[in-house]
Amino acid sequence: MPNTFEGTDFITIRDKTREELEIVMDKARQMEQYRNVGTDSARGHLMGTLFFEPSTRTRISFQAAMKRLGGDTVGFPSPEGSSVQKGETLADTLRTVSQYVDILVLRHPSEGSAKLAAELLDIPVMNGGDGSANHPTQTLLDLYTIRKELGKIDGKTITLAGDLRYSRTTRSLARALTRFDVELILNSPEQLKMKEDLLVELEEKGLSPKETNDLESSTAEADLIYATRIQKERFPDISEYKKVAHAYEIDKDLLEKNGEPLLLHPLPRVNEINTDVDDMDNTVFFNQAGNGVPVRMALISLLLDLPGR
Ligand code: NCD
């Protein structure tokens, strides 16, 4: 079968079919065998990592993935120390770095920044998060984790909880879930409800989520809860953030009383998940973060059309 990913970009889930999502997940399962021992399929290839916003998991797992494939990475973890400090535009930074590397991952606070990079550059661009808009590679590892933990995605009831207004992880995941046969529950305080444009998009794709602010019932009904941090840095007005900063907390008691659904979180957690859940079998968020490596190995391999070793 020809590799339709070769030389393309990975910017949003919106233009990905179920089949394409499954191709990456299947490839990721193959990559598990190299996750700790590595391979040399990307030898001689360089990935640029341009992070204009803080990152632990996305940046380090991308770097780990490229190095496990036998390639290498160059880039910056924050714009301080780069020529952005001197006033260089994003477009000029991108054009320059693309001279040095074969593939690029970009994280930037502006919505649409990754799309701009993809339009500008000939090399594959992967979106490591653009403002509150998209985080499609996180979604790949979220789907992969669900499939690995629950056996399948179809037929499951999934609760997205927390900041559904500003969190890009839930926006991208909700889009992906339209490709599957799931029940979706959206649990958030009124001020953090999912934006109307996305609700309309989900409806158009045949997914009619149930919106609620009742954490007990949305835990009890769910096969899995996907919790998110309240995205402090995205609030235009910090006083609005303070009103919802402690809007919800998931703890052991809540999970035990409500059927112990699987608990996912893209991390970092702040105060929305009590650490008393950490030793429970159904809390998988650190494994979820670990899955970022085989999933990103798979995506890089497909975009660069590396040999399938
Ligand atoms: C998320 C992000 O950056 O959007 N983190 C991640 O990539 N795993 C979630 C968050 O910051 O809350």
GROMACS .gro file of C-alpha atoms and ligand atoms in nm:
model
  321
    1MET     CA    1   0.000   0.000   0.000
    2PRO     CA    2   0.146   0.343  -0.088
    3ASN     CA    3   0.231   0.566   0.208
    4THR     CA    4  -0.002   0.866   0.169
    5PHE     CA    5   0.167   1.043   0.463
    6GLU     CA    6   0.499   1.081   0.281
    7GLY     CA    7   0.606   1.445   0.262
    8THR     CA    8   0.279   1.577   0.410
    9ASP     CA    9   0.217   1.790   0.720
   10PHE     CA   10   0.034   1.703   1.042
   11ILE     CA   11  -0.150   2.019   1.142
   12THR     CA   12  -0.507   1.932   1.243
   13ILE     CA   13  -0.719   1.623   1.301
   14ARG     CA   14  -0.989   1.785   1.089
   15ASP     CA   15  -0.839   1.658   0.762
   16LYS     CA   16  -0.756   1.309   0.888
   17THR     CA   17  -0.975   1.007   0.818
   18ARG     CA   18  -1.036   0.723   1.059
   19GLU     CA   19  -0.822   0.504   0.836
   20GLU     CA   20  -0.531   0.747   0.860
   21LEU     CA   21  -0.561   0.765   1.240
   22GLU     CA   22  -0.555   0.385   1.249
   23ILE     CA   23  -0.251   0.365   1.018
   24VAL     CA   24  -0.052   0.576   1.268
   25MET     CA   25  -0.178   0.370   1.564
   26ASP     CA   26  -0.091   0.041   1.392
   27LYS     CA   27   0.253   0.173   1.308
   28ALA     CA   28   0.296   0.287   1.669
   29ARG     CA   29   0.225  -0.066   1.786
   30GLN     CA   30   0.506  -0.189   1.561
   31MET     CA   31   0.734   0.082   1.700
   32GLU     CA   32   0.690  -0.048   2.056
   33GLN     CA   33   0.963  -0.304   1.983
   34TYR     CA   34   1.215  -0.021   1.925
   35ARG     CA   35   1.090   0.205   2.202
   36ASN     CA   36   1.368   0.107   2.441
   37VAL     CA   37   1.635  -0.042   2.219
   38GLY     CA   38   1.610   0.194   1.922
   39THR     CA   39   1.662   0.138   1.551
   40ASP     CA   40   1.860   0.313   1.278
   41SER     CA   41   1.590   0.386   1.022
   42ALA     CA   42   1.626   0.766   1.058
   43ARG     CA   43   2.006   0.769   1.053
   44GLY     CA   44   2.128   1.093   0.896
   45HIS     CA   45   1.790   1.266   0.939
   46LEU     CA   46   1.748   1.579   1.149
   47MET     CA   47   1.433   1.710   1.315
   48GLY     CA   48   1.390   2.075   1.416
   49THR     CA   49   1.208   2.137   1.745
   50LEU     CA   50   1.088   2.498   1.769
   51PHE     CA   51   0.907   2.556   2.098
   52PHE     CA   52   0.777   2.907   2.158
   53GLU     CA   53   0.575   2.786   2.460
   54PRO     CA   54   0.672   2.572   2.761
   55SER     CA   55   0.667   2.196   2.709
   56THR     CA   56   0.791   1.888   2.889
   57ARG     CA   57   0.618   1.586   2.736
   58THR     CA   58   0.563   1.698   2.378
   59ARG     CA   59   0.916   1.828   2.324
   60ILE     CA   60   1.103   1.555   2.507
   61SER     CA   61   0.899   1.269   2.362
   62PHE     CA   62   0.946   1.408   2.010
   63GLN     CA   63   1.319   1.425   2.074
   64ALA     CA   64   1.323   1.077   2.226
   65ALA     CA   65   1.123   0.943   1.931
   66MET     CA   66   1.361   1.089   1.671
   67LYS     CA   67   1.667   0.965   1.861
   68ARG     CA   68   1.519   0.616   1.909
   69LEU     CA   69   1.471   0.608   1.531
   70GLY     CA   70   1.842   0.676   1.493
   71GLY     CA   71   1.803   1.038   1.386
   72ASP     CA   72   1.885   1.357   1.572
   73THR     CA   73   1.725   1.687   1.669
   74VAL     CA   74   1.818   2.054   1.680
   75GLY     CA   75   1.609   2.345   1.801
   76PHE     CA   76   1.512   2.555   2.099
   77PRO     CA   77   1.297   2.492   2.408
   78SER     CA   78   1.192   2.859   2.429
   79PRO     CA   79   1.244   3.161   2.202
   80GLU     CA   80   1.472   3.330   2.457
   81GLY     CA   81   1.823   3.285   2.329
   82SER     CA   82   1.713   3.268   1.963
   83SER     CA   83   1.694   3.556   1.714
   84VAL     CA   84   1.324   3.593   1.796
   85GLN     CA   85   1.460   3.806   2.083
   86LYS     CA   86   1.612   4.039   1.823
   87GLY     CA   87   1.275   4.082   1.655
   88GLU     CA   88   1.294   3.814   1.387
   89THR     CA   89   0.952   3.713   1.251
   90LEU     CA   90   0.815   3.361   1.284
   91ALA     CA   91   0.819   3.324   0.905
   92ASP     CA   92   1.189   3.413   0.882
   93THR     CA   93   1.279   3.181   1.171
   94LEU     CA   94   1.090   2.898   1.002
   95ARG     CA   95   1.248   2.961   0.660
   96THR     CA   96   1.593   2.959   0.815
   97VAL     CA   97   1.554   2.645   1.027
   98SER     CA   98   1.403   2.458   0.732
   99GLN     CA   99   1.742   2.498   0.561
  100TYR     CA  100   1.897   2.281   0.832
  101VAL     CA  101   1.648   2.000   0.895
  102ASP     CA  102   1.430   1.739   0.719
  103ILE     CA  103   1.120   1.768   0.939
  104LEU     CA  104   0.998   2.020   1.193
  105VAL     CA  105   0.779   2.031   1.503
  106LEU     CA  106   0.643   2.370   1.605
  107ARG     CA  107   0.467   2.482   1.923
  108HIS     CA  108   0.349   2.841   1.922
  109PRO     CA  109   0.088   3.049   2.109
  110SER     CA  110  -0.082   3.176   1.790
  111GLU     CA  111  -0.370   2.978   1.642
  112GLY     CA  112  -0.286   2.897   1.283
  113SER     CA  113   0.093   2.919   1.330
  114ALA     CA  114   0.151   2.556   1.231
  115LYS     CA  115  -0.067   2.597   0.922
  116LEU     CA  116   0.137   2.901   0.825
  117ALA     CA  117   0.457   2.699   0.869
  118ALA     CA  118   0.319   2.418   0.653
  119GLU     CA  119   0.224   2.662   0.378
  120LEU     CA  120   0.564   2.828   0.389
  121LEU     CA  121   0.791   2.524   0.401
  122ASP     CA  122   0.856   2.228   0.174
  123ILE     CA  123   0.953   1.991   0.457
  124PRO     CA  124   0.690   1.811   0.671
  125VAL     CA  125   0.563   2.023   0.960
  126MET     CA  126   0.407   1.872   1.273
  127ASN     CA  127   0.188   2.084   1.498
  128GLY     CA  128   0.304   2.055   1.860
  129GLY     CA  129   0.021   2.286   1.971
  130ASP     CA  130  -0.101   2.618   1.827
  131GLY     CA  131  -0.265   2.834   2.096
  132SER     CA  132  -0.597   2.688   2.208
  133ALA     CA  133  -0.670   2.554   1.861
  134ASN     CA  134  -0.506   2.216   1.793
  135HIS     CA  135  -0.277   1.954   1.941
  136PRO     CA  136  -0.313   1.670   1.692
  137THR     CA  137  -0.013   1.458   1.792
  138GLN     CA  138  -0.140   1.454   2.151
  139THR     CA  139  -0.466   1.319   2.010
  140LEU     CA  140  -0.283   1.037   1.835
  141LEU     CA  141  -0.132   0.923   2.163
  142ASP     CA  142  -0.464   0.971   2.345
  143LEU     CA  143  -0.643   0.747   2.093
  144TYR     CA  144  -0.359   0.498   2.106
  145THR     CA  145  -0.379   0.488   2.487
  146ILE     CA  146  -0.756   0.434   2.482
  147ARG     CA  147  -0.724   0.152   2.231
  148LYS     CA  148  -0.440  -0.008   2.424
  149GLU     CA  149  -0.615   0.015   2.762
  150LEU     CA  150  -0.976  -0.061   2.660
  151GLY     CA  151  -0.914  -0.278   2.352
  152LYS     CA  152  -1.116  -0.050   2.126
  153ILE     CA  153  -1.261   0.300   2.100
  154ASP     CA  154  -1.598   0.221   1.940
  155GLY     CA  155  -1.883   0.170   2.183
  156LYS     CA  156  -1.723   0.364   2.469
  157THR     CA  157  -1.868   0.652   2.669
  158ILE     CA  158  -1.605   0.922   2.705
  159THR     CA  159  -1.621   1.221   2.939
  160LEU     CA  160  -1.404   1.523   2.863
  161ALA     CA  161  -1.370   1.723   3.183
  162GLY     CA  162  -1.233   2.061   3.285
  163ASP     CA  163  -1.132   2.345   3.058
  164LEU     CA  164  -1.310   2.263   2.733
  165ARG     CA  165  -1.294   2.624   2.619
  166TYR     CA  166  -0.921   2.681   2.604
  167SER     CA  167  -0.765   2.334   2.606
  168ARG     CA  168  -0.637   2.236   2.264
  169THR     CA  169  -0.604   1.871   2.365
  170THR     CA  170  -0.979   1.831   2.414
  171ARG     CA  171  -1.058   2.024   2.094
  172SER     CA  172  -0.839   1.791   1.887
  173LEU     CA  173  -0.957   1.479   2.069
  174ALA     CA  174  -1.326   1.568   2.025
  175ARG     CA  175  -1.265   1.609   1.651
  176ALA     CA  176  -1.099   1.268   1.634
  177LEU     CA  177  -1.384   1.104   1.826
  178THR     CA  178  -1.626   1.200   1.547
  179ARG     CA  179  -1.448   0.927   1.347
  180PHE     CA  180  -1.557   0.663   1.600
  181ASP     CA  181  -1.885   0.536   1.735
  182VAL     CA  182  -1.876   0.684   2.086
  183GLU     CA  183  -2.096   0.866   2.336
  184LEU     CA  184  -1.941   1.197   2.437
  185ILE     CA  185  -2.006   1.379   2.765
  186LEU     CA  186  -1.869   1.730   2.812
  187ASN     CA  187  -1.823   1.819   3.177
  188SER     CA  188  -1.721   2.175   3.258
  189PRO     CA  189  -1.825   2.485   3.449
  190GLU     CA  190  -2.040   2.726   3.246
  191GLN     CA  191  -1.747   2.963   3.176
  192LEU     CA  192  -1.532   2.682   3.034
  193LYS     CA  193  -1.784   2.517   2.804
  194MET     CA  194  -1.666   2.399   2.464
  195LYS     CA  195  -1.685   2.681   2.208
  196GLU     CA  196  -1.987   2.695   1.983
  197ASP     CA  197  -1.791   2.654   1.657
  198LEU     CA  198  -1.662   2.315   1.766
  199LEU     CA  199  -2.000   2.203   1.900
  200VAL     CA  200  -2.148   2.281   1.558
  201GLU     CA  201  -1.864   2.093   1.387
  202LEU     CA  202  -1.922   1.787   1.608
  203GLU     CA  203  -2.297   1.794   1.538
  204GLU     CA  204  -2.231   1.815   1.164
  205LYS     CA  205  -2.013   1.505   1.192
  206GLY     CA  206  -2.292   1.319   1.375
  207LEU     CA  207  -2.158   1.342   1.730
  208SER     CA  208  -2.408   1.503   1.970
  209PRO     CA  209  -2.235   1.551   2.304
  210LYS     CA  210  -2.418   1.581   2.633
  211GLU     CA  211  -2.313   1.892   2.825
  212THR     CA  212  -2.319   1.892   3.205
  213ASN     CA  213  -2.146   2.027   3.512
  214ASP     CA  214  -2.224   1.725   3.727
  215LEU     CA  215  -1.897   1.543   3.788
  216GLU     CA  216  -2.055   1.250   3.977
  217SER     CA  217  -2.292   1.148   3.699
  218SER     CA  218  -2.040   1.208   3.421
  219THR     CA  219  -1.794   0.986   3.606
  220ALA     CA  220  -2.051   0.714   3.671
  221GLU     CA  221  -2.163   0.701   3.308
  222ALA     CA  222  -1.814   0.701   3.156
  223ASP     CA  223  -1.581   0.421   3.049
  224LEU     CA  224  -1.311   0.682   3.059
  225ILE     CA  225  -1.259   1.036   3.180
  226TYR     CA  226  -1.019   1.268   3.003
  227ALA     CA  227  -0.936   1.544   3.250
  228THR     CA  228  -0.766   1.872   3.166
  229ARG     CA  229  -0.589   2.153   3.346
  230ILE     CA  230  -0.763   2.489   3.360
  231GLN     CA  231  -0.550   2.674   3.102
  232LYS     CA  232  -0.448   2.977   3.311
  233GLU     CA  233  -0.227   3.129   3.040
  234ARG     CA  234  -0.513   3.148   2.787
  235PHE     CA  235  -0.753   3.359   2.994
  236PRO     CA  236  -0.775   3.716   2.863
  237ASP     CA  237  -0.857   3.829   3.219
  238ILE     CA  238  -0.682   3.666   3.518
  239SER     CA  239  -0.974   3.745   3.750
  240GLU     CA  240  -1.190   3.518   3.532
  241TYR     CA  241  -0.931   3.243   3.577
  242LYS     CA  242  -0.940   3.283   3.955
  243LYS     CA  243  -1.316   3.223   3.956
  244VAL     CA  244  -1.271   2.877   3.801
  245ALA     CA  245  -0.918   2.784   3.914
  246HIS     CA  246  -1.053   2.527   4.161
  247ALA     CA  247  -1.362   2.435   3.964
  248TYR     CA  248  -1.322   2.060   4.001
  249GLU     CA  249  -1.112   1.786   4.151
  250ILE     CA  250  -1.104   1.417   4.070
  251ASP     CA  251  -1.002   1.202   4.364
  252LYS     CA  252  -0.996   0.837   4.464
  253ASP     CA  253  -1.326   0.859   4.643
  254LEU     CA  254  -1.505   0.995   4.334
  255LEU     CA  255  -1.361   0.722   4.110
  256GLU     CA  256  -1.427   0.439   4.356
  257LYS     CA  257  -1.786   0.546   4.413
  258ASN     CA  258  -1.857   0.575   4.041
  259GLY     CA  259  -1.737   0.252   3.882
  260GLU     CA  260  -1.366   0.334   3.846
  261PRO     CA  261  -1.354   0.456   3.486
  262LEU     CA  262  -1.015   0.482   3.317
  263LEU     CA  263  -0.856   0.820   3.392
  264LEU     CA  264  -0.650   1.000   3.128
  265HIS     CA  265  -0.491   1.346   3.140
  266PRO     CA  266  -0.252   1.506   2.889
  267LEU     CA  267  -0.054   1.649   3.186
  268PRO     CA  268   0.068   1.867   3.346
  269ARG     CA  269  -0.186   1.836   3.628
  270VAL     CA  270  -0.214   2.118   3.873
  271ASN     CA  271  -0.496   2.065   4.121
  272GLU     CA  272  -0.765   1.888   3.916
  273ILE     CA  273  -0.644   1.535   3.996
  274ASN     CA  274  -0.566   1.445   4.356
  275THR     CA  275  -0.247   1.241   4.392
  276ASP     CA  276  -0.444   0.986   4.598
  277VAL     CA  277  -0.555   0.831   4.264
  278ASP     CA  278  -0.198   0.760   4.152
  279ASP     CA  279  -0.178   0.403   4.279
  280MET     CA  280  -0.512   0.302   4.126
  281ASP     CA  281  -0.498   0.059   3.831
  282ASN     CA  282  -0.729   0.271   3.616
  283THR     CA  283  -0.516   0.588   3.627
  284VAL     CA  284  -0.296   0.570   3.321
  285PHE     CA  285  -0.175   0.925   3.258
  286PHE     CA  286   0.196   0.850   3.296
  287ASN     CA  287   0.169   0.551   3.062
  288GLN     CA  288  -0.027   0.780   2.832
  289ALA     CA  289   0.266   1.026   2.830
  290GLY     CA  290   0.500   0.732   2.761
  291ASN     CA  291   0.293   0.633   2.461
  292GLY     CA  292   0.401   0.963   2.306
  293VAL     CA  293   0.728   0.798   2.207
  294PRO     CA  294   0.607   0.506   1.987
  295VAL     CA  295   0.328   0.723   1.846
  296ARG     CA  296   0.565   1.002   1.747
  297MET     CA  297   0.816   0.746   1.614
  298ALA     CA  298   0.535   0.618   1.394
  299LEU     CA  299   0.432   0.962   1.271
  300ILE     CA  300   0.789   1.071   1.191
  301SER     CA  301   0.850   0.740   1.008
  302LEU     CA  302   0.540   0.788   0.796
  303LEU     CA  303   0.604   1.155   0.713
  304LEU     CA  304   0.967   1.083   0.618
  305ASP     CA  305   0.874   0.749   0.461
  306LEU     CA  306   1.147   0.575   0.657
  307PRO     CA  307   1.215   0.206   0.597
  308GLY     CA  308   0.980  -0.002   0.816
  309ARG     CA  309   1.247  -0.165   1.023
  310NCD     C1  310  -0.102   2.004   2.700
  310NCD     C2  311  -0.078   2.123   2.611
  310NCD     O1  312   0.033   2.176   2.603
  310NCD     O2  313  -0.175   2.160   2.546
  310NCD     N1  314   0.014   1.939   2.743
  310NCD     C3  315   0.071   1.844   2.662
  310NCD     O3  316   0.111   1.870   2.551
  310NCD     N2  317   0.078   1.718   2.710
  310NCD     C4  318  -0.198   2.027   2.810
  310NCD     C5  319  -0.180   2.143   2.904
  310NCD     O4  320  -0.085   2.222   2.894
  310NCD     O5  321  -0.262   2.154   2.994
   0.00000   0.00000   0.00000
